[in-house]
XYZ file of C-alpha atoms in Angstrom:
731
model
C 20.293 -0.066 -4.054
C 17.107 0.448 -5.935
C 16.408 -1.578 -8.559
C 15.695 -0.479 -12.053
C 11.685 -0.183 -12.159
C 10.286 -3.272 -14.253
C 7.080 -1.861 -15.871
C 4.680 -4.943 -16.582
C 4.136 -5.035 -20.479
C 1.352 -6.899 -20.408
C -0.865 -3.813 -20.286
C -4.197 -5.878 -20.532
C -3.246 -7.974 -17.566
C -2.891 -4.855 -15.546
C -5.765 -3.723 -16.856
C -7.612 -6.823 -15.167
C -5.687 -6.261 -12.125
C -6.601 -2.700 -11.674
C -10.389 -3.317 -12.483
C -11.132 -6.085 -10.022
C -9.464 -3.240 -7.288
C -12.572 -0.859 -5.854
C -12.902 2.915 -6.543
C -10.109 4.879 -5.496
C -8.103 2.103 -3.750
C -5.186 0.254 -5.354
C -3.055 -0.096 -2.107
C -5.772 -1.598 0.156
C -3.683 -1.834 3.575
C -5.624 -2.751 6.486
C -3.407 -3.594 9.227
C -0.940 -0.258 8.643
C -1.264 1.680 11.160
C -0.271 4.999 8.998
C -2.730 6.982 8.566
C -2.866 7.759 4.705
C -2.282 3.902 3.472
C -4.712 2.962 1.164
C -5.011 6.937 -0.378
C -3.192 6.602 -4.246
C -1.525 10.211 -5.024
C -0.935 10.841 -8.916
C 1.436 13.686 -8.962
C 2.436 15.600 -12.300
C 5.566 16.662 -10.269
C 8.831 18.818 -10.387
C 11.509 20.862 -8.839
C 9.908 21.615 -5.084
C 7.071 22.664 -4.181
C 4.667 19.717 -5.563
C 7.618 16.964 -4.755
C 7.478 18.186 -1.230
C 4.193 17.715 -0.744
C 3.626 14.041 -1.969
C 6.742 12.955 -0.149
C 5.192 13.895 3.167
C 1.837 12.058 2.021
C 4.039 9.457 0.679
C 5.979 9.267 4.636
C 2.026 9.190 5.755
C 1.191 5.582 4.056
C 0.241 6.793 0.527
C 1.362 5.090 -2.276
C 2.446 8.210 -4.642
C 2.696 7.465 -8.058
C 5.509 10.415 -9.637
C 5.043 10.789 -13.247
C 8.576 12.391 -15.430
C 9.256 12.555 -18.699
C 10.666 9.678 -20.711
C 14.526 9.295 -20.517
C 15.686 12.843 -18.266
C 12.626 12.432 -15.644
C 12.234 15.129 -13.032
C 14.535 18.009 -14.024
C 15.557 18.004 -10.145
C 17.144 14.435 -10.697
C 20.089 16.930 -12.635
C 20.799 19.554 -10.195
C 23.754 17.825 -8.552
C 25.774 15.396 -7.685
C 26.411 15.341 -4.231
C 25.171 12.345 -2.721
C 27.467 9.873 -4.329
C 26.754 11.195 -7.759
C 23.449 11.506 -7.026
C 21.188 14.815 -6.584
C 21.080 16.038 -3.089
C 18.020 17.709 -4.291
C 15.646 14.506 -5.452
C 17.306 12.638 -2.418
C 15.570 14.600 0.025
C 12.162 14.922 -1.890
C 11.196 11.890 -3.795
C 12.223 8.780 -1.033
C 9.339 6.418 -0.780
C 7.487 7.220 -4.168
C 6.984 5.351 -7.477
C 8.187 6.440 -10.597
C 6.347 6.147 -14.182
C 8.252 7.692 -17.249
C 5.332 9.158 -19.760
C 5.055 11.031 -22.778
C 2.099 13.431 -22.264
C 2.183 13.924 -25.529
C 1.847 10.786 -27.095
C -1.673 9.927 -26.774
C -1.343 6.643 -25.718
C 0.807 7.221 -22.783
C -2.379 10.033 -21.759
C -4.515 7.320 -21.771
C -2.411 5.607 -19.181
C -2.391 8.767 -16.879
C -6.184 9.279 -17.138
C -6.492 5.710 -16.091
C -5.168 6.082 -13.578
C -5.979 9.084 -12.441
C -9.726 8.177 -12.720
C -8.683 5.139 -9.787
C -6.837 7.621 -7.661
C -7.993 9.623 -4.552
C -5.814 12.656 -5.323
C -4.023 14.474 -8.418
C -0.952 16.691 -7.698
C 0.353 18.771 -10.346
C 3.114 21.961 -10.477
C 3.113 22.659 -14.124
C 3.160 25.289 -16.144
C 0.047 27.394 -15.614
C -2.829 25.945 -18.046
C -0.618 22.968 -19.381
C -2.842 20.057 -17.101
C -5.983 21.869 -18.045
C -5.178 21.569 -21.944
C -4.254 18.251 -20.891
C -7.796 17.322 -19.914
C -6.831 16.821 -16.198
C -8.503 19.432 -14.854
C -10.852 18.804 -11.478
C -13.810 20.278 -13.586
C -12.835 17.678 -16.604
C -11.788 14.968 -14.050
C -14.512 15.228 -11.707
C -17.447 13.228 -13.651
C -15.391 10.233 -13.889
C -14.091 10.607 -10.453
C -16.162 12.554 -8.258
C -14.216 11.887 -5.193
C -10.961 12.803 -6.657
C -9.074 15.137 -4.822
C -6.821 18.180 -7.513
C -4.471 20.107 -6.158
C -2.724 22.856 -8.504
C 0.061 24.032 -7.356
C 1.389 27.698 -9.334
C 3.468 30.618 -8.590
C 0.751 32.882 -8.263
C -2.475 31.023 -8.398
C -5.249 29.907 -11.476
C -6.348 33.376 -11.795
C -6.038 37.261 -11.552
C -3.093 39.391 -13.696
C 0.379 37.102 -12.561
C -1.348 33.974 -13.193
C 0.574 33.043 -16.149
C 3.912 34.555 -15.074
C 7.269 32.444 -14.605
C 7.467 31.716 -10.456
C 10.827 30.727 -9.286
C 11.316 30.479 -5.860
C 13.427 33.556 -5.370
C 11.355 35.720 -7.434
C 8.279 34.896 -5.236
C 10.108 35.519 -2.094
C 10.783 39.298 -4.034
C 7.263 39.799 -4.995
C 6.418 39.067 -0.983
C 8.885 41.488 0.640
C 10.748 38.475 1.825
C 13.876 40.311 0.278
C 12.883 43.475 2.012
C 13.361 41.822 5.895
C 16.218 40.124 4.781
C 20.066 41.052 4.975
C 21.391 44.005 6.467
C 20.734 47.920 5.713
C 23.579 47.851 3.489
C 22.182 44.588 1.342
C 19.352 42.555 0.899
C 19.929 38.982 1.568
C 17.797 36.012 0.388
C 16.757 32.926 2.376
C 19.431 30.017 2.046
C 16.713 27.617 1.587
C 13.445 27.645 -1.197
C 11.412 29.048 1.497
C 8.883 29.636 -0.914
C 8.299 26.667 -2.807
C 8.650 24.666 0.663
C 6.063 26.567 2.033
C 3.576 26.093 -0.940
C 4.547 22.265 -0.592
C 3.385 22.489 3.295
C 0.444 24.179 2.785
C -0.867 21.476 -0.284
C -0.167 19.088 1.802
C -1.947 20.372 4.790
C -5.221 21.159 2.319
C -4.903 17.395 0.885
C -5.373 15.703 4.119
C -8.005 18.804 4.880
C -9.469 17.507 1.625
C -9.258 13.769 2.396
C -11.448 14.810 5.599
C -14.209 16.620 3.870
C -14.618 13.951 1.406
C -15.246 11.510 4.526
C -18.373 13.130 5.370
C -19.485 14.742 1.965
C -18.104 11.426 -0.211
C -16.843 14.008 -3.013
C -13.530 15.319 -4.206
C -12.631 19.144 -4.260
C -10.221 21.239 -5.881
C -7.252 23.125 -3.893
C -5.541 26.228 -5.855
C -1.732 26.330 -3.788
C -0.259 30.117 -4.450
C 3.275 30.035 -3.694
C 2.842 34.356 -3.141
C -0.013 33.710 -1.010
C 1.636 31.003 0.965
C 5.061 33.932 1.726
C 2.772 36.788 2.105
C 0.895 34.580 5.254
C 3.716 34.246 7.079
C 5.272 37.632 5.997
C 2.302 38.585 8.090
C 4.291 40.464 11.447
C 6.219 42.262 9.396
C 3.506 43.845 7.430
C 1.371 44.258 10.642
C 4.328 45.878 11.448
C 4.465 48.217 8.736
C 0.754 48.792 9.159
C -0.369 52.034 8.237
C 2.604 53.829 7.488
C 4.463 52.578 9.783
C 8.259 52.042 9.093
C 9.731 48.751 8.629
C 11.616 46.972 10.377
C 15.414 47.504 9.658
C 17.240 44.803 8.220
C 19.666 43.443 10.512
C 21.515 40.152 9.491
C 21.521 37.343 11.512
C 20.125 39.645 14.426
C 16.936 40.481 15.635
C 15.467 43.330 14.071
C 13.061 44.564 17.037
C 15.097 42.614 19.981
C 18.897 43.087 21.028
C 20.921 41.539 22.071
C 19.044 39.021 20.138
C 21.407 37.289 17.287
C 24.817 36.021 17.015
C 28.097 36.430 18.123
C 31.783 34.946 17.560
C 33.784 33.074 20.408
C 37.314 33.561 20.846
C 37.949 29.584 19.379
C 36.466 30.714 15.992
C 32.942 29.348 16.787
C 29.800 31.274 16.819
C 26.632 31.387 19.515
C 23.088 32.678 19.425
C 21.182 34.025 22.490
C 18.164 36.048 22.613
C 17.227 38.273 25.316
C 13.072 38.408 26.302
C 12.950 40.401 29.207
C 14.600 42.753 31.931
C 15.693 39.469 34.486
C 17.841 38.366 31.697
C 19.371 41.413 30.711
C 20.713 41.509 34.167
C 21.793 38.307 33.985
C 23.715 38.657 31.199
C 25.315 41.702 32.621
C 26.333 39.943 35.954
C 26.957 35.749 35.015
C 28.233 35.972 31.402
C 29.746 39.619 30.365
C 30.908 40.078 34.269
C 29.745 43.272 34.124
C 27.767 44.257 36.489
C 27.452 47.829 35.904
C 26.088 47.231 32.109
C 22.952 46.423 34.111
C 22.230 50.160 35.354
C 24.105 51.950 32.272
C 21.463 54.609 30.966
C 22.035 53.483 27.408
C 21.037 49.579 27.857
C 17.802 50.160 30.537
C 15.170 49.144 28.010
C 14.961 47.187 25.051
C 14.418 49.578 22.941
C 17.656 51.743 23.745
C 19.160 48.590 23.509
C 17.995 48.810 19.896
C 18.825 51.722 19.438
C 22.607 51.627 20.689
C 23.303 48.244 19.125
C 26.521 48.795 17.796
C 27.820 49.846 21.274
C 26.113 46.819 23.106
C 28.047 44.054 20.343
C 31.272 45.839 20.757
C 31.066 45.005 24.844
C 29.178 41.966 24.357
C 32.017 40.729 21.267
C 35.147 41.646 23.511
C 33.797 39.709 26.389
C 32.916 36.600 24.207
C 36.567 36.608 22.252
C 37.843 35.338 25.740
C 35.995 32.342 25.756
C 35.429 28.936 23.771
C 32.029 28.164 22.413
C 31.529 25.745 24.704
C 32.826 28.216 27.858
C 30.127 30.838 26.624
C 27.214 28.809 25.997
C 27.739 27.436 29.708
C 27.703 30.615 30.906
C 24.148 31.009 28.987
C 23.020 28.162 30.519
C 23.917 29.040 34.165
C 22.245 32.278 33.822
C 18.830 30.772 32.154
C 19.492 32.837 28.952
C 18.103 30.754 26.010
C 21.155 30.046 23.154
C 21.839 28.209 20.421
C 25.434 26.838 19.182
C 25.771 27.869 15.519
C 25.973 24.781 13.891
C 27.643 24.445 10.272
C 25.651 21.827 8.059
C 28.289 18.756 8.689
C 27.426 19.226 12.578
C 23.671 18.819 12.036
C 24.130 15.486 11.129
C 25.845 14.295 14.355
C 23.695 16.218 16.395
C 23.074 14.884 19.850
C 19.810 15.533 20.004
C 18.813 13.778 16.620
C 20.916 11.331 17.897
C 19.526 10.602 21.327
C 16.267 11.105 20.022
C 16.940 8.026 17.279
C 15.800 10.390 13.852
C 17.699 8.744 11.728
C 16.707 6.125 9.494
C 18.439 5.076 6.149
C 16.962 5.132 2.393
C 18.298 2.906 -0.496
C 19.427 4.875 -3.424
C 21.235 3.563 -6.558
C 24.665 4.394 -4.920
C 23.904 2.394 -1.563
C 22.011 3.454 1.618
C 22.173 7.278 3.075
C 20.853 8.953 6.133
C 17.234 10.125 6.278
C 15.264 12.169 8.820
C 12.624 10.713 10.260
C 9.387 12.585 9.476
C 8.861 15.219 12.476
C 5.836 13.463 14.730
C 6.439 10.207 13.526
C 7.626 7.457 15.153
C 10.354 4.636 13.708
C 8.123 2.203 12.947
C 8.141 2.375 9.184
C 9.949 0.463 6.447
C 12.467 2.852 4.656
C 12.181 2.874 0.983
C 14.215 3.767 -2.000
C 14.558 6.975 -3.961
C 13.206 5.660 -7.368
C 15.003 5.096 -10.316
C 13.264 6.751 -13.735
C 10.699 4.635 -14.763
C 10.579 3.458 -18.451
C 7.156 2.858 -19.734
C 6.460 0.642 -22.742
C 3.778 0.432 -25.185
C 4.157 -3.190 -26.309
C 1.103 -4.748 -25.487
C 1.299 -8.626 -24.726
C 1.087 -11.305 -27.509
C -2.332 -11.529 -28.800
C -3.702 -8.973 -27.109
C -5.273 -6.063 -29.046
C -2.512 -2.477 -28.999
C -3.735 -0.259 -26.192
C -5.749 2.152 -28.805
C -8.566 -0.562 -28.868
C -9.159 -1.482 -25.727
C -9.023 0.163 -22.484
C -5.522 -0.439 -20.719
C -4.203 0.977 -17.350
C -1.491 -0.443 -15.429
C -0.668 -0.730 -11.777
C 3.061 0.755 -11.968
C 5.459 -1.324 -9.402
C 6.714 0.066 -6.469
C 10.023 1.233 -7.161
C 11.231 1.296 -3.606
C 9.868 -2.124 -2.758
C 12.275 -4.174 -4.568
C 14.866 -3.522 -1.591
C 12.679 -2.211 1.086
C 14.324 -2.335 4.615
C 13.809 -2.354 8.241
C 15.480 0.649 10.063
C 17.644 -0.458 12.962
C 14.678 0.349 15.716
C 12.097 -1.920 13.738
C 14.602 -4.648 13.813
C 15.203 -3.897 17.314
C 11.208 -4.164 18.146
C 10.985 -7.302 15.829
C 13.896 -8.769 17.593
C 11.737 -8.325 20.938
C 8.704 -9.636 18.948
C 10.409 -13.215 18.070
C 12.186 -13.368 21.599
C 15.973 -13.092 19.932
C 17.690 -10.077 21.178
C 20.936 -8.990 19.149
C 22.954 -9.897 21.927
C 22.236 -13.471 21.277
C 23.067 -13.359 17.395
C 25.848 -15.042 16.172
C 28.317 -13.710 13.666
C 28.314 -16.717 11.520
C 26.205 -15.272 8.654
C 24.167 -19.212 8.266
C 23.966 -19.806 12.069
C 22.465 -16.340 12.273
C 20.165 -17.061 9.423
C 19.488 -20.640 10.130
C 18.705 -18.931 14.129
C 16.148 -16.323 12.478
C 14.374 -18.516 10.731
C 13.687 -20.693 13.831
C 12.756 -18.103 15.678
C 10.388 -16.489 13.374
C 8.381 -19.895 12.562
C 8.175 -20.827 16.640
C 6.246 -17.008 16.976
C 4.883 -15.822 14.259
C 2.116 -17.880 13.151
C 1.361 -18.611 9.215
C -2.391 -17.551 9.202
C -5.108 -16.312 6.349
C -6.785 -14.317 9.320
C -7.003 -11.070 7.442
C -9.118 -12.664 5.137
C -11.872 -13.585 7.193
C -11.600 -11.326 10.645
C -11.189 -7.947 8.582
C -14.074 -4.929 7.605
C -11.678 -5.260 4.355
C -10.698 -9.137 3.810
C -7.555 -8.035 2.129
C -3.896 -8.838 2.311
C -1.167 -6.400 2.134
C 1.999 -7.068 0.725
C 3.452 -3.152 1.723
C 6.430 -3.573 4.092
C 5.024 -0.548 6.097
C 1.599 -3.001 6.836
C 3.489 -5.935 6.870
C 5.562 -4.606 10.388
C 2.480 -3.236 12.106
C 0.296 -6.253 11.480
C 3.388 -8.805 12.569
C 5.625 -6.777 14.684
C 3.327 -4.038 16.197
C -0.222 -6.196 16.300
C 1.751 -9.401 16.974
C -0.136 -11.465 14.352
C 1.027 -13.431 11.643
C 0.058 -13.966 7.650
C -0.255 -16.286 4.803
C 3.232 -17.001 2.610
C 3.185 -13.995 1.133
C 2.973 -12.023 3.776
C 5.654 -13.578 6.421
C 8.052 -13.957 3.456
C 7.839 -10.508 2.402
C 8.554 -9.848 5.355
C 10.934 -11.677 6.387
C 13.085 -10.391 3.066
C 12.611 -7.223 4.585
C 14.455 -8.052 7.799
C 16.749 -10.123 6.194
C 17.862 -7.210 3.820
C 18.049 -4.892 6.549
C 20.539 -7.249 7.859
C 23.028 -7.120 4.948
C 22.044 -10.719 3.571
C 21.635 -10.734 -0.434
C 18.020 -12.774 -1.650
C 16.050 -13.095 -4.160
C 11.928 -13.854 -4.319
C 10.651 -16.941 -6.109
C 7.562 -18.372 -7.086
C 6.640 -21.969 -6.202
C 3.870 -24.311 -7.301
C 1.751 -25.675 -4.890
C 0.896 -30.105 -5.028
C -2.423 -30.410 -3.873
C -3.460 -33.595 -5.952
C -1.854 -31.946 -8.695
C 0.534 -28.878 -9.696
C -1.382 -26.107 -9.478
C -0.340 -22.497 -10.764
C 2.050 -20.319 -8.960
C 0.174 -19.917 -5.750
C 3.510 -19.658 -3.439
C 6.530 -17.705 -2.683
C 9.638 -18.551 -0.854
C 12.926 -16.575 -0.522
C 16.422 -18.019 -1.802
C 19.203 -16.673 0.297
C 23.089 -16.472 -1.067
C 25.682 -16.533 1.594
C 29.350 -16.495 0.768
C 32.309 -17.776 1.782
C 30.296 -19.795 4.184
C 33.153 -22.652 4.338
C 36.040 -20.568 4.576
C 36.913 -21.364 0.479
C 35.857 -18.541 -1.044
C 32.525 -20.195 -1.976
C 29.185 -19.063 -2.303
C 26.049 -21.058 -1.146
C 22.301 -20.394 -2.153
C 19.462 -21.667 0.527
C 16.101 -22.145 0.115
C 14.304 -20.036 3.035
C 10.814 -20.380 3.646
C 8.841 -19.446 6.968
C 5.062 -19.024 5.192
C 4.528 -23.061 4.048
C 2.653 -23.894 7.752
C 2.702 -27.261 9.309
C 5.161 -28.649 6.568
C 7.080 -25.626 6.282
C 10.840 -25.993 6.830
C 12.477 -24.367 9.968
C 15.515 -23.900 8.462
C 17.531 -22.994 5.349
C 17.735 -25.897 3.079
C 21.036 -25.841 0.379
C 20.267 -25.681 -2.991
C 22.250 -28.369 -3.738
C 21.935 -32.139 -5.956
C 23.792 -33.625 -3.279
C 20.912 -35.774 -1.347
C 23.401 -35.540 1.985
C 23.494 -31.791 1.904
C 20.144 -30.796 0.891
C 17.784 -31.690 3.795
C 17.126 -31.634 7.234
C 15.505 -33.702 9.928
C 13.671 -32.423 13.242
C 11.454 -34.539 15.415
C 8.664 -34.058 13.917
C 9.146 -34.007 10.412
C 11.950 -34.912 7.577
C 12.272 -32.064 4.282
C 14.594 -32.085 1.318
C 15.168 -30.434 -1.683
C 15.676 -32.383 -4.994
C 16.170 -30.817 -8.641
C 13.861 -32.717 -11.090
C 11.357 -32.882 -13.356
C 7.305 -32.701 -12.651
C 4.875 -34.229 -14.449
C 3.141 -31.272 -15.939
C 6.420 -30.275 -18.409
C 5.755 -30.389 -21.345
C 9.903 -30.478 -21.927
C 10.639 -33.596 -20.057
C 14.383 -32.008 -20.383
C 13.342 -29.138 -17.581
C 14.468 -29.556 -14.184
C 13.404 -27.779 -11.038
C 13.685 -27.292 -7.338
C 11.590 -29.966 -5.476
C 10.695 -29.310 -1.821
C 9.587 -32.585 -0.474
C 8.499 -33.954 3.349
C 8.499 -36.712 5.438
C 7.121 -37.752 9.141
C 10.004 -39.099 11.513
C 11.234 -42.953 10.707
C 12.871 -44.043 8.104
C 9.615 -46.348 6.740
C 7.847 -42.942 6.256
C 7.963 -41.436 2.615
C 8.857 -38.351 0.801
C 5.899 -36.415 -0.522
C 6.485 -33.067 -2.528
C 4.890 -30.421 -1.328
C 5.993 -27.786 -3.801
C 8.170 -27.113 -6.717
C 10.506 -23.792 -6.829
C 10.730 -21.583 -10.206
C 14.362 -20.438 -9.927
C 13.778 -16.960 -11.009
C 13.754 -13.692 -9.565
C 9.768 -12.693 -9.203
C 9.409 -9.060 -8.520
C 7.003 -7.206 -6.428
C 4.184 -6.913 -9.501
C 4.221 -10.336 -10.057
C 2.701 -11.248 -6.804
C 0.171 -9.085 -6.572
C -1.115 -10.727 -9.521
C -0.417 -14.050 -7.528
C -1.689 -12.381 -4.047
C -4.717 -11.186 -5.534
C -5.306 -14.617 -6.543
C -5.012 -15.908 -3.541
C -6.709 -13.500 -1.136
C -9.612 -13.346 -3.784
C -10.767 -16.531 -5.445
C -13.736 -18.609 -3.736
C -12.477 -21.700 -3.833
C -8.820 -20.591 -2.615
C -8.350 -22.561 0.319
C -7.563 -19.805 2.088
C -10.829 -17.656 1.392
C -13.116 -20.696 2.481
C -10.968 -21.761 5.389
C -9.688 -20.255 8.942
C -6.088 -21.487 9.105
C -3.165 -20.896 11.595
C -0.482 -22.970 12.102
C 3.148 -22.321 14.648
C 5.931 -24.648 14.674
C 6.445 -25.412 18.139
C 9.970 -25.502 20.044
C 10.992 -27.765 22.547
C 12.947 -26.961 25.988
C 16.278 -26.798 24.016
C 15.104 -24.414 21.585
C 14.978 -26.594 18.396
C 11.550 -26.896 16.551
C 9.783 -30.188 17.359
C 6.287 -29.963 16.505
C 3.193 -27.481 15.346
C 0.080 -26.328 16.784
C -2.761 -26.560 13.775
C -6.210 -24.313 13.732
C -8.690 -25.865 10.730
C -11.478 -24.427 10.696
C -13.331 -25.549 14.002
C -10.442 -27.874 15.775
C -7.210 -27.497 16.977
C -4.598 -30.404 17.012
C -1.091 -30.520 17.756
C 2.015 -32.953 16.832
C 5.311 -33.205 18.763
C 7.721 -35.649 17.469
C 6.813 -39.035 15.782
C 3.772 -38.845 18.512
C 0.264 -38.775 16.693
C -1.865 -36.181 15.718
C -4.001 -34.738 19.028
C -6.843 -33.133 19.088
C -6.727 -30.338 21.455
C -9.852 -28.250 21.266
C -12.713 -28.705 19.060
C -14.455 -24.619 18.951
C -17.816 -24.644 18.961
C -18.411 -20.792 18.330
C -16.826 -17.951 17.327
C -16.090 -16.891 21.051
C -14.135 -20.479 21.349
C -11.966 -19.605 17.872
C -11.093 -16.015 19.126
C -10.548 -17.357 22.269
C -8.154 -20.015 21.067
C -5.880 -17.577 18.660
C -4.709 -15.416 21.759
C -3.869 -18.922 23.368
C -2.303 -20.937 20.815
C -0.892 -17.726 18.862
C -1.041 -14.903 20.652
C -3.050 -13.340 17.989
C -6.083 -10.586 19.577
C -8.567 -9.779 17.251
C -10.322 -6.016 17.675
C -13.966 -6.210 17.848
C -14.413 -4.437 14.342
C -11.615 -7.230 13.138
C -14.639 -10.015 14.774
C -17.375 -8.743 13.653
C -16.250 -9.089 9.612
C -16.787 -12.694 10.086
C -20.433 -12.190 10.077
C -21.965 -14.484 7.118
C -18.733 -15.824 5.725
C -18.922 -19.290 5.233
C -15.585 -19.625 7.361
C -18.378 -18.534 10.285
C -18.463 -20.829 13.115
C -22.224 -21.341 13.895
C -24.616 -23.692 14.381
C -24.898 -25.225 10.792
C -22.123 -27.170 9.580
C -19.467 -26.364 7.404
């Protein structure tokens, strides 16, 4: 379920966060296969045209920040309550976005918006004509500060001309474009059953934005896009308009039937259903008469000898077809039409479409999170299932309270990177889970039914197949890390890489949530000589009724701590006999105590400690866990520091570790790559050096040999000139 969006009130901290990022890139994700990863879209949107456009951009990997009115949000949120009390319209058009509520009449909120736009790639708006210009958000006003910005304005009639200021609802635009002149029957005009003008405008906006991004890649400059709903609909009316060219009579309104081809339309069947059939040539007409209607003489009837005659005599022909179909069920009619090689379709009601066998066979349904639980959603046409399914965002609340000790927003530049509402509970689809199970060599058929046993097995398979590594900070053109679930899936599952603590633990949390586990993220302080600031993350998983006594237990689950990492869940218990594990190469435990940096000695935290095998080896503290939920925005800041500070271990050093399973499947050791050396420790034996790497080629081969990580040529070039590169010079 989507959680409320918690906007960081420390605006100055968020400002520093944004300022460290390159222009037009809030969300850098070099590992993702999604085409728009790294593109940030800010959208002042409502109703359907702009929201549909930006939803498709989000589906393709863009980060979409939806700006809404405080308190009420997009009025489409209240169109209906058909999806478990939520708006069907909003569920469809607004998944995968971030929500940010701003009062654009307030100078402080408008400053926040303008700062976001200065760093964005695309601004989309479908406000009342002229409203964005009055806010200082026109293309001309913005391009001086952000020359790469693409601005897409969507309106009913365009930015100029005599109709530019007119209200433009979907049905009004359909009327102006002549759509109602060709829909309905000869006695009554009928509107199209969906918001066709809005949808057309949204799709043309989407296509033009993609084109503008390609153009910007060539020129380096942004551009303005002016989308008119009227022009979109007139484009789609091209055939009937040319049909009436030069004063020719318009096509007849023929209800659900084709106006100029017959029979091409709906026909009722004997069991209350309906079918749609369509003839395209005379051969099919003969087949219809002989093989479907069983009236061979009809094929020679002069009244129906050509398509033009069949159109002219459609009422008589319709009666003949209806009498024949009334003797058959829908399934029988469809079977006869198939046998005769005549195009046909069942006329489905909406509930039939949810169960459509073709969509099921192609696995085109996924699930998305909403405030009322998970609901099905169609995977975007043309896209595969290898992506995370994000939530429909709750309305976010933007607070103006500055951080204590900092000047108010009006006295300093304040920006914010709105956190991702859906990223609090991202989950992977069933198809993605199957791919993950194949990646860790743990097919679903082998999964135990007991929840703790399943969690234990998943963690063991994860740490023995997915390496803990810092490669993206060295072997990458971008040398940045991403916590986006789609990027993590692409990196870990699709490409077979690993990740550092926040990457693999965030990824593992998405897997566990998709499997129904309850968990939270927690930050940790690593002890490396001294207790550092928060520089690690773990998951705390709660499992209910683990012993049949209606109890719930909490477990520390960490798949991202390298050679000293746990290989199984550890109970968060103050009983030392319970909160521990022992494997052939490592012993681990969790204690609850104070640490030496606490200013209040009464504080107690969970401390993860390890020791080598054997009773004589002493336990050493590895990290302490802050037992409070950490949110995506907290980890974004931790991630930024961990992956960019030049003194950080991950930045200075190429590091990779992978735990090793024995013949019985239990973890018995670890293989470690540190700088230019591959080491291995199995059981209680001493650590042995497997290889000393003399060149970058050696290290690349070792990564594939020991960790299954294959680097592209571009990634290999990324390390050139870094201190971590293996050269003739010593480290």
